[in-house]
């Protein structure tokens, strides 16, 4: 899919990726690209983007409530206290992606982040938001990069501080999902955070 925005079920133009399922339409219209703040909320997105690595986002989206239950609502303090029994529970939980490396990274990341000051994760991530005026507005899906210099720098900064499973592509997906960048296509009804 390299084209521009396409009409959705209501006739309004949307990014083509956001049209394949009802779940995607809702996620595209209500969440993707809208600003997310708060350490726990960003920790959740960081974990989910890591779990998505190598999979389609719809796989994660449809299991999100299972992930939230399994990971104590993604409260950093709660996940940091997970034990070997919790790890075993997660590895047996069919409501999530049972990938040992990703589960271990999520728990390890929570332990690192539990030592940070309140708001520190939010401030660090958002410090890598580029000036919107410095970025061309994407007209087609082909205009949306998989990584950017900012995502590479964010990945490097997070890794330097002990965060695992966050390469430049995962960091950029996080930036897109959490509104640090607006990669809705130029003709998309959701461009600029407009209500749909």
One Martini backbone bead per residue (centre of mass of N, CA, C, O) as a GRO file, in nm:
protein
  196
    1UNK     BB    1   0.084   0.045   0.031
    2UNK     BB    2   0.138   0.371  -0.143
    3UNK     BB    3  -0.093   0.544  -0.102
    4UNK     BB    4  -0.333   0.730  -0.011
    5UNK     BB    5  -0.605   0.819   0.104
    6UNK     BB    6  -0.904   0.645   0.209
    7UNK     BB    7  -1.212   0.546   0.221
    8UNK     BB    8  -1.424   0.480   0.459
    9UNK     BB    9  -1.721   0.370   0.591
   10UNK     BB   10  -1.798   0.702   0.596
   11UNK     BB   11  -1.605   0.836   0.351
   12UNK     BB   12  -1.357   0.905   0.500
   13UNK     BB   13  -1.032   0.980   0.499
   14UNK     BB   14  -0.764   0.737   0.529
   15UNK     BB   15  -0.537   0.545   0.626
   16UNK     BB   16  -0.497   0.241   0.490
   17UNK     BB   17  -0.420   0.073   0.752
   18UNK     BB   18  -0.707   0.177   0.901
   19UNK     BB   19  -0.919  -0.035   0.717
   20UNK     BB   20  -0.909  -0.360   0.760
   21UNK     BB   21  -1.046  -0.308   1.047
   22UNK     BB   22  -1.230  -0.209   1.310
   23UNK     BB   23  -0.994  -0.188   1.506
   24UNK     BB   24  -0.827   0.003   1.326
   25UNK     BB   25  -1.022   0.234   1.296
   26UNK     BB   26  -1.039   0.303   1.596
   27UNK     BB   27  -0.737   0.341   1.648
   28UNK     BB   28  -0.686   0.555   1.433
   29UNK     BB   29  -0.910   0.765   1.533
   30UNK     BB   30  -0.844   0.759   1.872
   31UNK     BB   31  -0.506   0.715   1.903
   32UNK     BB   32  -0.322   0.743   1.675
   33UNK     BB   33  -0.116   1.029   1.725
   34UNK     BB   34  -0.186   1.081   2.015
   35UNK     BB   35  -0.112   1.211   2.300
   36UNK     BB   36   0.115   1.062   2.540
   37UNK     BB   37   0.111   1.054   2.897
   38UNK     BB   38   0.296   0.904   3.126
   39UNK     BB   39   0.473   0.653   3.249
   40UNK     BB   40   0.274   0.412   3.236
   41UNK     BB   41   0.166   0.464   2.949
   42UNK     BB   42   0.451   0.446   2.814
   43UNK     BB   43   0.521   0.166   2.912
   44UNK     BB   44   0.302   0.021   2.765
   45UNK     BB   45   0.388   0.104   2.477
   46UNK     BB   46   0.671  -0.010   2.494
   47UNK     BB   47   0.585  -0.302   2.535
   48UNK     BB   48   0.395  -0.338   2.289
   49UNK     BB   49   0.607  -0.270   2.074
   50UNK     BB   50   0.792  -0.505   2.148
   51UNK     BB   51   0.583  -0.733   2.101
   52UNK     BB   52   0.539  -0.652   1.792
   53UNK     BB   53   0.794  -0.751   1.705
   54UNK     BB   54   0.733  -0.939   1.410
   55UNK     BB   55   0.440  -0.832   1.408
   56UNK     BB   56   0.126  -0.745   1.405
   57UNK     BB   57  -0.066  -0.507   1.552
   58UNK     BB   58  -0.335  -0.667   1.573
   59UNK     BB   59  -0.227  -0.880   1.767
   60UNK     BB   60  -0.199  -0.678   2.002
   61UNK     BB   61  -0.468  -0.525   2.008
   62UNK     BB   62  -0.640  -0.795   2.069
   63UNK     BB   63  -0.449  -0.828   2.355
   64UNK     BB   64  -0.445  -0.581   2.545
   65UNK     BB   65  -0.622  -0.670   2.786
   66UNK     BB   66  -0.444  -0.911   2.856
   67UNK     BB   67  -0.194  -0.747   2.914
   68UNK     BB   68  -0.310  -0.572   3.140
   69UNK     BB   69  -0.371  -0.803   3.330
   70UNK     BB   70  -0.085  -0.942   3.334
   71UNK     BB   71   0.058  -0.629   3.388
   72UNK     BB   72  -0.091  -0.453   3.601
   73UNK     BB   73  -0.157  -0.207   3.401
   74UNK     BB   74   0.145  -0.106   3.372
   75UNK     BB   75   0.269  -0.073   3.642
   76UNK     BB   76   0.578  -0.019   3.727
   77UNK     BB   77   0.585  -0.103   4.027
   78UNK     BB   78   0.446  -0.379   3.988
   79UNK     BB   79   0.637  -0.508   3.771
   80UNK     BB   80   0.901  -0.479   3.941
   81UNK     BB   81   0.776  -0.716   4.149
   82UNK     BB   82   0.812  -0.944   3.984
   83UNK     BB   83   0.838  -1.285   3.972
   84UNK     BB   84   0.893  -1.603   3.883
   85UNK     BB   85   0.591  -1.666   3.898
   86UNK     BB   86   0.505  -1.445   3.701
   87UNK     BB   87   0.668  -1.543   3.464
   88UNK     BB   88   0.525  -1.817   3.442
   89UNK     BB   89   0.244  -1.700   3.403
   90UNK     BB   90   0.308  -1.551   3.135
   91UNK     BB   91   0.408  -1.808   2.974
   92UNK     BB   92   0.093  -1.930   3.012
   93UNK     BB   93  -0.053  -1.688   2.873
   94UNK     BB   94  -0.295  -1.676   2.611
   95UNK     BB   95  -0.352  -1.344   2.618
   96UNK     BB   96  -0.059  -1.340   2.510
   97UNK     BB   97   0.268  -1.306   2.427
   98UNK     BB   98   0.495  -1.591   2.467
   99UNK     BB   99   0.783  -1.419   2.508
  100UNK     BB  100   1.055  -1.440   2.689
  101UNK     BB  101   1.224  -1.187   2.607
  102UNK     BB  102   0.985  -0.981   2.634
  103UNK     BB  103   0.912  -1.037   2.924
  104UNK     BB  104   1.188  -0.983   3.049
  105UNK     BB  105   1.211  -0.690   2.945
  106UNK     BB  106   0.964  -0.573   3.090
  107UNK     BB  107   1.062  -0.629   3.375
  108UNK     BB  108   1.338  -0.493   3.358
  109UNK     BB  109   1.230  -0.213   3.281
  110UNK     BB  110   1.067  -0.165   3.537
  111UNK     BB  111   1.310  -0.174   3.729
  112UNK     BB  112   1.448   0.068   3.611
  113UNK     BB  113   1.204   0.278   3.623
  114UNK     BB  114   1.162   0.266   3.939
  115UNK     BB  115   1.435   0.459   3.969
  116UNK     BB  116   1.285   0.687   3.863
  117UNK     BB  117   1.153   0.974   3.833
  118UNK     BB  118   0.883   1.135   3.818
  119UNK     BB  119   0.850   1.193   3.464
  120UNK     BB  120   1.115   1.092   3.320
  121UNK     BB  121   1.009   0.927   3.082
  122UNK     BB  122   0.838   1.143   2.954
  123UNK     BB  123   1.064   1.353   2.914
  124UNK     BB  124   1.251   1.184   2.743
  125UNK     BB  125   1.071   1.110   2.509
  126UNK     BB  126   0.968   1.410   2.440
  127UNK     BB  127   1.262   1.522   2.371
  128UNK     BB  128   1.229   1.367   2.066
  129UNK     BB  129   1.044   1.565   1.949
  130UNK     BB  130   0.989   1.703   1.666
  131UNK     BB  131   0.957   1.956   1.465
  132UNK     BB  132   0.693   1.979   1.261
  133UNK     BB  133   0.829   2.186   1.051
  134UNK     BB  134   1.072   1.967   0.980
  135UNK     BB  135   0.836   1.796   0.849
  136UNK     BB  136   0.695   1.628   0.616
  137UNK     BB  137   0.398   1.565   0.479
  138UNK     BB  138   0.239   1.283   0.425
  139UNK     BB  139   0.082   1.150   0.124
  140UNK     BB  140   0.203   0.863   0.161
  141UNK     BB  141   0.313   0.569   0.280
  142UNK     BB  142   0.600   0.603   0.145
  143UNK     BB  143   0.661   0.875   0.328
  144UNK     BB  144   0.697   0.677   0.568
  145UNK     BB  145   0.919   0.610   0.795
  146UNK     BB  146   1.078   0.363   0.997
  147UNK     BB  147   1.301   0.582   1.055
  148UNK     BB  148   1.487   0.821   1.255
  149UNK     BB  149   1.702   1.018   1.409
  150UNK     BB  150   1.523   1.033   1.666
  151UNK     BB  151   1.480   0.726   1.708
  152UNK     BB  152   1.777   0.656   1.732
  153UNK     BB  153   1.829   0.841   1.979
  154UNK     BB  154   1.617   0.721   2.167
  155UNK     BB  155   1.721   0.435   2.169
  156UNK     BB  156   2.001   0.504   2.280
  157UNK     BB  157   1.906   0.640   2.545
  158UNK     BB  158   1.752   0.397   2.661
  159UNK     BB  159   1.984   0.191   2.654
  160UNK     BB  160   2.183   0.355   2.832
  161UNK     BB  161   1.951   0.326   3.075
  162UNK     BB  162   1.853  -0.004   3.040
  163UNK     BB  163   1.673  -0.041   2.797
  164UNK     BB  164   1.490  -0.292   2.634
  165UNK     BB  165   1.369  -0.355   2.323
  166UNK     BB  166   1.468  -0.056   2.160
  167UNK     BB  167   1.475   0.017   1.866
  168UNK     BB  168   1.436   0.241   1.612
  169UNK     BB  169   1.164   0.119   1.513
  170UNK     BB  170   1.023   0.102   1.786
  171UNK     BB  171   1.060   0.401   1.856
  172UNK     BB  172   0.894   0.506   1.614
  173UNK     BB  173   0.629   0.366   1.681
  174UNK     BB  174   0.599   0.516   1.946
  175UNK     BB  175   0.597   0.804   1.830
  176UNK     BB  176   0.344   0.762   1.661
  177UNK     BB  177   0.140   0.653   1.878
  178UNK     BB  178   0.217   0.912   2.092
  179UNK     BB  179   0.249   1.196   1.913
  180UNK     BB  180   0.541   1.301   1.830
  181UNK     BB  181   0.415   1.228   1.558
  182UNK     BB  182   0.249   1.301   1.232
  183UNK     BB  183   0.152   1.021   1.011
  184UNK     BB  184  -0.076   1.127   0.892
  185UNK     BB  185  -0.208   1.189   0.618
  186UNK     BB  186  -0.289   1.471   0.456
  187UNK     BB  187  -0.603   1.351   0.390
  188UNK     BB  188  -0.658   1.275   0.672
  189UNK     BB  189  -0.900   1.308   0.917
  190UNK     BB  190  -0.668   1.276   1.166
  191UNK     BB  191  -0.510   1.507   1.111
  192UNK     BB  192  -0.400   1.686   1.388
  193UNK     BB  193  -0.623   1.549   1.589
  194UNK     BB  194  -0.881   1.518   1.469
  195UNK     BB  195  -1.193   1.458   1.497
  196UNK     BB  196  -1.402   1.170   1.378
   0.00000   0.00000   0.00000
